[in-house]
Amino acid sequence: MRKAVLWGAAVLFYLLALGCLLLAVRQGLSAAPAAGRLFALCGACLAGYLGSLCLAKGPLRRAAASVMRGTFFCFFLLYLAFLLQLTLFDAYFGRNGAAAVPAYNFMPLATISDYLGALFAGPAGRRAAVTNLLGNLAAFAPLAFFLPLLFARLRSFPRFLLAAAAIVALVELAQLGLRVGVCDVDDLLLNVGGACLLFALLRLPLIRTCVRRVTLLPHA
């Protein structure tokens, strides 16, 4: 009886996850603000997680690690899809057409210096600077959660750093090649820096224990 209830709950959660995912896709196609799409994706991930938890705690308990690993791998793919859509193809940010001249900056700290200067340039400049600084720090930070969780070889910091830097560099080069957004070395510094900060936080014993309990993966 308990297994049947958990199977039913899992199906309902997965259907809810699918609905949230379809909503996110629809918002993406209609050039809706990124916040709405992110909210829908988070809803899909939460519902999917609860569905997998029902299975891992009940009828598929013996395969709990495999169920949860597969679930988080799907979440990783969703994150990558959202990230690429946001950085390369997002019509809301005007990335639905190639610029006549590619925009780039290969001078380290030049853009960061502009952001820091804008902090003292009035409310509008301060808001833009904080948004860009925090946004760039946060955009690739989830790599610090997903890469070590899913790929054992990337649990050492040097390998993680190389992998994160390679992913960010590929995105920046894609922006240059497609002539969308700005290929900026400071974006790479901020993106990788944000991922490294979260990597360090997730290595703290208390947080690491919480991650293991949430993911049900003993080697997280």
PDB file of C-alpha atoms in Angstrom:
ATOM      1  CA  MET A   1       0.000   0.000   0.000  1.00  0.00           C
ATOM      2  CA  ARG A   2       2.783   2.399   0.949  1.00  0.00           C
ATOM      3  CA  LYS A   3       4.659   1.668  -2.297  1.00  0.00           C
ATOM      4  CA  ALA A   4       1.537   2.381  -4.348  1.00  0.00           C
ATOM      5  CA  VAL A   5       1.031   5.710  -2.577  1.00  0.00           C
ATOM      6  CA  LEU A   6       4.658   6.713  -3.187  1.00  0.00           C
ATOM      7  CA  TRP A   7       4.448   5.692  -6.857  1.00  0.00           C
ATOM      8  CA  GLY A   8       1.319   7.824  -7.232  1.00  0.00           C
ATOM      9  CA  ALA A   9       2.939  10.780  -5.469  1.00  0.00           C
ATOM     10  CA  ALA A  10       6.023  10.473  -7.676  1.00  0.00           C
ATOM     11  CA  VAL A  11       3.909  10.501 -10.841  1.00  0.00           C
ATOM     12  CA  LEU A  12       2.027  13.598  -9.665  1.00  0.00           C
ATOM     13  CA  PHE A  13       5.263  15.421  -8.840  1.00  0.00           C
ATOM     14  CA  TYR A  14       6.773  14.487 -12.205  1.00  0.00           C
ATOM     15  CA  LEU A  15       3.678  15.754 -14.012  1.00  0.00           C
ATOM     16  CA  LEU A  16       3.946  19.014 -12.075  1.00  0.00           C
ATOM     17  CA  ALA A  17       7.616  19.228 -13.027  1.00  0.00           C
ATOM     18  CA  LEU A  18       6.719  18.725 -16.678  1.00  0.00           C
ATOM     19  CA  GLY A  19       4.102  21.469 -16.469  1.00  0.00           C
ATOM     20  CA  CYS A  20       6.605  23.918 -14.963  1.00  0.00           C
ATOM     21  CA  LEU A  21       9.144  22.974 -17.625  1.00  0.00           C
ATOM     22  CA  LEU A  22       6.669  23.586 -20.435  1.00  0.00           C
ATOM     23  CA  LEU A  23       5.833  26.946 -18.868  1.00  0.00           C
ATOM     24  CA  ALA A  24       9.530  27.854 -18.834  1.00  0.00           C
ATOM     25  CA  VAL A  25       9.866  26.881 -22.507  1.00  0.00           C
ATOM     26  CA  ARG A  26       6.806  28.935 -23.415  1.00  0.00           C
ATOM     27  CA  GLN A  27       8.178  31.959 -21.577  1.00  0.00           C
ATOM     28  CA  GLY A  28      11.503  31.550 -23.344  1.00  0.00           C
ATOM     29  CA  LEU A  29       9.846  31.488 -26.752  1.00  0.00           C
ATOM     30  CA  SER A  30       7.847  34.614 -25.923  1.00  0.00           C
ATOM     31  CA  ALA A  31      10.928  36.557 -24.759  1.00  0.00           C
ATOM     32  CA  ALA A  32       9.578  36.833 -21.211  1.00  0.00           C
ATOM     33  CA  PRO A  33      11.874  38.209 -18.471  1.00  0.00           C
ATOM     34  CA  ALA A  34      14.530  35.780 -17.299  1.00  0.00           C
ATOM     35  CA  ALA A  35      13.252  35.876 -13.701  1.00  0.00           C
ATOM     36  CA  GLY A  36       9.955  34.254 -14.696  1.00  0.00           C
ATOM     37  CA  ARG A  37      11.715  31.482 -16.610  1.00  0.00           C
ATOM     38  CA  LEU A  38      14.098  30.879 -13.727  1.00  0.00           C
ATOM     39  CA  PHE A  39      11.189  30.666 -11.293  1.00  0.00           C
ATOM     40  CA  ALA A  40       9.442  28.112 -13.533  1.00  0.00           C
ATOM     41  CA  LEU A  41      12.629  26.049 -13.872  1.00  0.00           C
ATOM     42  CA  CYS A  42      13.167  26.085 -10.110  1.00  0.00           C
ATOM     43  CA  GLY A  43       9.586  24.878  -9.707  1.00  0.00           C
ATOM     44  CA  ALA A  44      10.251  22.068 -12.187  1.00  0.00           C
ATOM     45  CA  CYS A  45      13.416  21.040 -10.344  1.00  0.00           C
ATOM     46  CA  LEU A  46      11.715  21.120  -6.942  1.00  0.00           C
ATOM     47  CA  ALA A  47       8.788  19.001  -8.167  1.00  0.00           C
ATOM     48  CA  GLY A  48      11.157  16.605  -9.943  1.00  0.00           C
ATOM     49  CA  TYR A  49      13.294  16.303  -6.809  1.00  0.00           C
ATOM     50  CA  LEU A  50      10.257  15.482  -4.670  1.00  0.00           C
ATOM     51  CA  GLY A  51       9.134  12.894  -7.223  1.00  0.00           C
ATOM     52  CA  SER A  52      12.536  11.200  -7.188  1.00  0.00           C
ATOM     53  CA  LEU A  53      12.639  11.402  -3.395  1.00  0.00           C
ATOM     54  CA  CYS A  54       9.356   9.499  -3.224  1.00  0.00           C
ATOM     55  CA  LEU A  55      10.885   6.739  -5.342  1.00  0.00           C
ATOM     56  CA  ALA A  56      14.262   6.734  -3.560  1.00  0.00           C
ATOM     57  CA  LYS A  57      12.641   6.534  -0.126  1.00  0.00           C
ATOM     58  CA  GLY A  58      10.129   3.882  -1.166  1.00  0.00           C
ATOM     59  CA  PRO A  59       9.771   1.500  -4.125  1.00  0.00           C
ATOM     60  CA  LEU A  60      13.254   2.144  -5.556  1.00  0.00           C
ATOM     61  CA  ARG A  61      15.084   2.393  -2.258  1.00  0.00           C
ATOM     62  CA  ARG A  62      17.761  -0.102  -3.291  1.00  0.00           C
ATOM     63  CA  ALA A  63      18.561   2.049  -6.316  1.00  0.00           C
ATOM     64  CA  ALA A  64      18.232   5.372  -4.469  1.00  0.00           C
ATOM     65  CA  ALA A  65      21.708   6.600  -5.450  1.00  0.00           C
ATOM     66  CA  SER A  66      21.089   5.900  -9.137  1.00  0.00           C
ATOM     67  CA  VAL A  67      17.684   7.581  -9.042  1.00  0.00           C
ATOM     68  CA  MET A  68      19.033  10.708  -7.383  1.00  0.00           C
ATOM     69  CA  ARG A  69      22.159  10.867  -9.543  1.00  0.00           C
ATOM     70  CA  GLY A  70      20.015  10.669 -12.675  1.00  0.00           C
ATOM     71  CA  THR A  71      17.708  13.347 -11.296  1.00  0.00           C
ATOM     72  CA  PHE A  72      20.517  15.769 -10.584  1.00  0.00           C
ATOM     73  CA  PHE A  73      22.066  15.065 -13.979  1.00  0.00           C
ATOM     74  CA  CYS A  74      18.756  16.148 -15.550  1.00  0.00           C
ATOM     75  CA  PHE A  75      18.841  19.289 -13.404  1.00  0.00           C
ATOM     76  CA  PHE A  76      22.388  19.945 -14.641  1.00  0.00           C
ATOM     77  CA  LEU A  77      21.243  19.695 -18.257  1.00  0.00           C
ATOM     78  CA  LEU A  78      18.351  22.090 -17.543  1.00  0.00           C
ATOM     79  CA  TYR A  79      20.775  24.547 -15.955  1.00  0.00           C
ATOM     80  CA  LEU A  80      23.100  24.384 -18.974  1.00  0.00           C
ATOM     81  CA  ALA A  81      20.188  24.875 -21.372  1.00  0.00           C
ATOM     82  CA  PHE A  82      18.952  27.901 -19.422  1.00  0.00           C
ATOM     83  CA  LEU A  83      22.464  29.340 -19.201  1.00  0.00           C
ATOM     84  CA  LEU A  84      23.153  28.968 -22.933  1.00  0.00           C
ATOM     85  CA  GLN A  85      19.752  30.365 -23.853  1.00  0.00           C
ATOM     86  CA  LEU A  86      20.346  33.329 -21.565  1.00  0.00           C
ATOM     87  CA  THR A  87      23.859  34.100 -22.789  1.00  0.00           C
ATOM     88  CA  LEU A  88      23.532  33.295 -26.502  1.00  0.00           C
ATOM     89  CA  PHE A  89      19.934  33.337 -27.715  1.00  0.00           C
ATOM     90  CA  ASP A  90      17.867  35.394 -25.271  1.00  0.00           C
ATOM     91  CA  ALA A  91      15.602  37.797 -27.169  1.00  0.00           C
ATOM     92  CA  TYR A  92      14.763  39.618 -23.920  1.00  0.00           C
ATOM     93  CA  PHE A  93      18.394  40.781 -23.777  1.00  0.00           C
ATOM     94  CA  GLY A  94      18.533  41.515 -27.488  1.00  0.00           C
ATOM     95  CA  ARG A  95      20.492  38.393 -28.440  1.00  0.00           C
ATOM     96  CA  ASN A  96      18.251  37.305 -31.273  1.00  0.00           C
ATOM     97  CA  GLY A  97      20.403  38.818 -34.004  1.00  0.00           C
ATOM     98  CA  ALA A  98      24.120  39.164 -34.678  1.00  0.00           C
ATOM     99  CA  ALA A  99      25.695  42.564 -34.084  1.00  0.00           C
ATOM    100  CA  ALA A 100      27.373  44.251 -37.029  1.00  0.00           C
ATOM    101  CA  VAL A 101      30.647  44.448 -35.102  1.00  0.00           C
ATOM    102  CA  PRO A 102      31.559  41.916 -32.394  1.00  0.00           C
ATOM    103  CA  ALA A 103      31.868  43.434 -28.912  1.00  0.00           C
ATOM    104  CA  TYR A 104      34.787  42.309 -26.804  1.00  0.00           C
ATOM    105  CA  ASN A 105      37.201  43.312 -24.046  1.00  0.00           C
ATOM    106  CA  PHE A 106      40.494  41.501 -23.504  1.00  0.00           C
ATOM    107  CA  MET A 107      41.900  43.975 -20.959  1.00  0.00           C
ATOM    108  CA  PRO A 108      41.727  42.347 -17.493  1.00  0.00           C
ATOM    109  CA  LEU A 109      39.917  44.355 -14.780  1.00  0.00           C
ATOM    110  CA  ALA A 110      38.841  47.105 -17.194  1.00  0.00           C
ATOM    111  CA  THR A 111      35.127  46.254 -16.999  1.00  0.00           C
ATOM    112  CA  ILE A 112      35.312  45.457 -13.287  1.00  0.00           C
ATOM    113  CA  SER A 113      36.885  48.885 -12.697  1.00  0.00           C
ATOM    114  CA  ASP A 114      34.005  50.489 -14.598  1.00  0.00           C
ATOM    115  CA  TYR A 115      31.500  48.604 -12.443  1.00  0.00           C
ATOM    116  CA  LEU A 116      33.257  49.666  -9.242  1.00  0.00           C
ATOM    117  CA  GLY A 117      33.339  53.273 -10.436  1.00  0.00           C
ATOM    118  CA  ALA A 118      29.626  53.114 -11.250  1.00  0.00           C
ATOM    119  CA  LEU A 119      28.893  52.249  -7.612  1.00  0.00           C
ATOM    120  CA  PHE A 120      29.476  55.918  -6.815  1.00  0.00           C
ATOM    121  CA  ALA A 121      27.743  57.337  -9.898  1.00  0.00           C
ATOM    122  CA  GLY A 122      24.227  57.605  -8.524  1.00  0.00           C
ATOM    123  CA  PRO A 123      21.357  55.161  -7.983  1.00  0.00           C
ATOM    124  CA  ALA A 124      21.019  54.085 -11.640  1.00  0.00           C
ATOM    125  CA  GLY A 125      24.740  53.421 -12.057  1.00  0.00           C
ATOM    126  CA  ARG A 126      24.920  51.682  -8.684  1.00  0.00           C
ATOM    127  CA  ARG A 127      21.986  49.422  -9.561  1.00  0.00           C
ATOM    128  CA  ALA A 128      23.503  48.459 -12.913  1.00  0.00           C
ATOM    129  CA  ALA A 129      26.921  47.802 -11.369  1.00  0.00           C
ATOM    130  CA  VAL A 130      25.555  45.628  -8.561  1.00  0.00           C
ATOM    131  CA  THR A 131      23.344  43.700 -10.995  1.00  0.00           C
ATOM    132  CA  ASN A 132      26.230  42.990 -13.356  1.00  0.00           C
ATOM    133  CA  LEU A 133      28.743  42.122 -10.631  1.00  0.00           C
ATOM    134  CA  LEU A 134      26.423  39.835  -8.678  1.00  0.00           C
ATOM    135  CA  GLY A 135      24.892  38.402 -11.850  1.00  0.00           C
ATOM    136  CA  ASN A 136      28.288  37.410 -13.231  1.00  0.00           C
ATOM    137  CA  LEU A 137      29.361  35.945  -9.902  1.00  0.00           C
ATOM    138  CA  ALA A 138      26.165  33.890  -9.637  1.00  0.00           C
ATOM    139  CA  ALA A 139      25.689  32.804 -13.278  1.00  0.00           C
ATOM    140  CA  PHE A 140      28.224  29.948 -13.267  1.00  0.00           C
ATOM    141  CA  ALA A 141      28.306  29.298  -9.519  1.00  0.00           C
ATOM    142  CA  PRO A 142      26.011  26.214  -9.859  1.00  0.00           C
ATOM    143  CA  LEU A 143      28.918  24.471 -11.602  1.00  0.00           C
ATOM    144  CA  ALA A 144      30.466  24.158  -8.126  1.00  0.00           C
ATOM    145  CA  PHE A 145      27.494  22.055  -7.081  1.00  0.00           C
ATOM    146  CA  PHE A 146      26.890  19.968 -10.193  1.00  0.00           C
ATOM    147  CA  LEU A 147      30.388  19.141 -11.462  1.00  0.00           C
ATOM    148  CA  PRO A 148      31.800  17.593  -8.232  1.00  0.00           C
ATOM    149  CA  LEU A 149      28.470  15.903  -7.525  1.00  0.00           C
ATOM    150  CA  LEU A 150      28.231  14.191 -10.912  1.00  0.00           C
ATOM    151  CA  PHE A 151      31.880  13.727 -11.900  1.00  0.00           C
ATOM    152  CA  ALA A 152      34.200  12.221  -9.292  1.00  0.00           C
ATOM    153  CA  ARG A 153      37.358  13.434 -11.065  1.00  0.00           C
ATOM    154  CA  LEU A 154      36.229  17.050 -10.642  1.00  0.00           C
ATOM    155  CA  ARG A 155      36.064  16.915  -6.847  1.00  0.00           C
ATOM    156  CA  SER A 156      39.644  18.175  -6.592  1.00  0.00           C
ATOM    157  CA  PHE A 157      39.891  21.954  -6.813  1.00  0.00           C
ATOM    158  CA  PRO A 158      42.548  22.179  -9.583  1.00  0.00           C
ATOM    159  CA  ARG A 159      40.521  19.958 -11.924  1.00  0.00           C
ATOM    160  CA  PHE A 160      37.310  21.760 -11.060  1.00  0.00           C
ATOM    161  CA  LEU A 161      38.974  25.123 -11.730  1.00  0.00           C
ATOM    162  CA  LEU A 162      40.171  23.985 -15.157  1.00  0.00           C
ATOM    163  CA  ALA A 163      36.758  22.572 -16.074  1.00  0.00           C
ATOM    164  CA  ALA A 164      34.872  25.671 -14.911  1.00  0.00           C
ATOM    165  CA  ALA A 165      37.286  27.998 -16.714  1.00  0.00           C
ATOM    166  CA  ALA A 166      36.961  25.933 -19.913  1.00  0.00           C
ATOM    167  CA  ILE A 167      33.152  26.060 -19.815  1.00  0.00           C
ATOM    168  CA  VAL A 168      33.083  29.811 -19.220  1.00  0.00           C
ATOM    169  CA  ALA A 169      35.696  30.426 -21.921  1.00  0.00           C
ATOM    170  CA  LEU A 170      33.672  28.401 -24.429  1.00  0.00           C
ATOM    171  CA  VAL A 171      30.581  30.488 -23.696  1.00  0.00           C
ATOM    172  CA  GLU A 172      32.543  33.736 -24.043  1.00  0.00           C
ATOM    173  CA  LEU A 173      34.083  32.597 -27.331  1.00  0.00           C
ATOM    174  CA  ALA A 174      30.642  31.553 -28.563  1.00  0.00           C
ATOM    175  CA  GLN A 175      29.396  35.073 -27.829  1.00  0.00           C
ATOM    176  CA  LEU A 176      32.276  36.449 -29.871  1.00  0.00           C
ATOM    177  CA  GLY A 177      31.710  34.041 -32.740  1.00  0.00           C
ATOM    178  CA  LEU A 178      27.936  34.574 -32.834  1.00  0.00           C
ATOM    179  CA  ARG A 179      28.314  38.329 -32.216  1.00  0.00           C
ATOM    180  CA  VAL A 180      25.866  38.333 -29.321  1.00  0.00           C
ATOM    181  CA  GLY A 181      26.546  39.949 -25.971  1.00  0.00           C
ATOM    182  CA  VAL A 182      30.106  40.911 -25.072  1.00  0.00           C
ATOM    183  CA  CYS A 183      33.106  38.600 -24.988  1.00  0.00           C
ATOM    184  CA  ASP A 184      34.789  39.987 -21.876  1.00  0.00           C
ATOM    185  CA  VAL A 185      37.783  38.611 -19.994  1.00  0.00           C
ATOM    186  CA  ASP A 186      36.361  40.191 -16.833  1.00  0.00           C
ATOM    187  CA  ASP A 187      33.196  38.137 -17.247  1.00  0.00           C
ATOM    188  CA  LEU A 188      35.421  35.060 -17.218  1.00  0.00           C
ATOM    189  CA  LEU A 189      37.123  36.254 -14.023  1.00  0.00           C
ATOM    190  CA  LEU A 190      33.830  36.964 -12.281  1.00  0.00           C
ATOM    191  CA  ASN A 191      32.120  33.792 -13.535  1.00  0.00           C
ATOM    192  CA  VAL A 192      34.961  31.515 -12.484  1.00  0.00           C
ATOM    193  CA  GLY A 193      35.439  33.467  -9.254  1.00  0.00           C
ATOM    194  CA  GLY A 194      31.795  32.936  -8.309  1.00  0.00           C
ATOM    195  CA  ALA A 195      32.076  29.210  -9.030  1.00  0.00           C
ATOM    196  CA  CYS A 196      35.235  28.964  -6.900  1.00  0.00           C
ATOM    197  CA  LEU A 197      33.596  30.785  -3.990  1.00  0.00           C
ATOM    198  CA  LEU A 198      30.675  28.362  -3.975  1.00  0.00           C
ATOM    199  CA  PHE A 199      33.077  25.415  -4.346  1.00  0.00           C
ATOM    200  CA  ALA A 200      34.856  26.560  -1.167  1.00  0.00           C
ATOM    201  CA  LEU A 201      31.570  26.991   0.707  1.00  0.00           C
ATOM    202  CA  LEU A 202      30.369  23.541  -0.310  1.00  0.00           C
ATOM    203  CA  ARG A 203      33.582  22.015   1.064  1.00  0.00           C
ATOM    204  CA  LEU A 204      32.730  23.207   4.600  1.00  0.00           C
ATOM    205  CA  PRO A 205      31.914  20.137   6.728  1.00  0.00           C
ATOM    206  CA  LEU A 206      28.463  21.281   7.860  1.00  0.00           C
ATOM    207  CA  ILE A 207      27.337  22.296   4.366  1.00  0.00           C
ATOM    208  CA  ARG A 208      28.827  19.142   2.865  1.00  0.00           C
ATOM    209  CA  THR A 209      26.825  17.024   5.317  1.00  0.00           C
ATOM    210  CA  CYS A 210      23.638  18.895   4.382  1.00  0.00           C
ATOM    211  CA  VAL A 211      24.326  18.323   0.665  1.00  0.00           C
ATOM    212  CA  ARG A 212      24.758  14.591   1.257  1.00  0.00           C
ATOM    213  CA  ARG A 213      21.484  14.404   3.160  1.00  0.00           C
ATOM    214  CA  VAL A 214      19.584  16.345   0.511  1.00  0.00           C
ATOM    215  CA  THR A 215      21.025  14.510  -2.482  1.00  0.00           C
ATOM    216  CA  LEU A 216      21.109  11.041  -0.839  1.00  0.00           C
ATOM    217  CA  LEU A 217      24.525  10.619  -2.472  1.00  0.00           C
ATOM    218  CA  PRO A 218      27.146   9.505   0.080  1.00  0.00           C
ATOM    219  CA  HIS A 219      30.110  10.812  -1.923  1.00  0.00           C
ATOM    220  CA  ALA A 220      28.661  14.267  -2.649  1.00  0.00           C
TER     221      ALA A 220
END
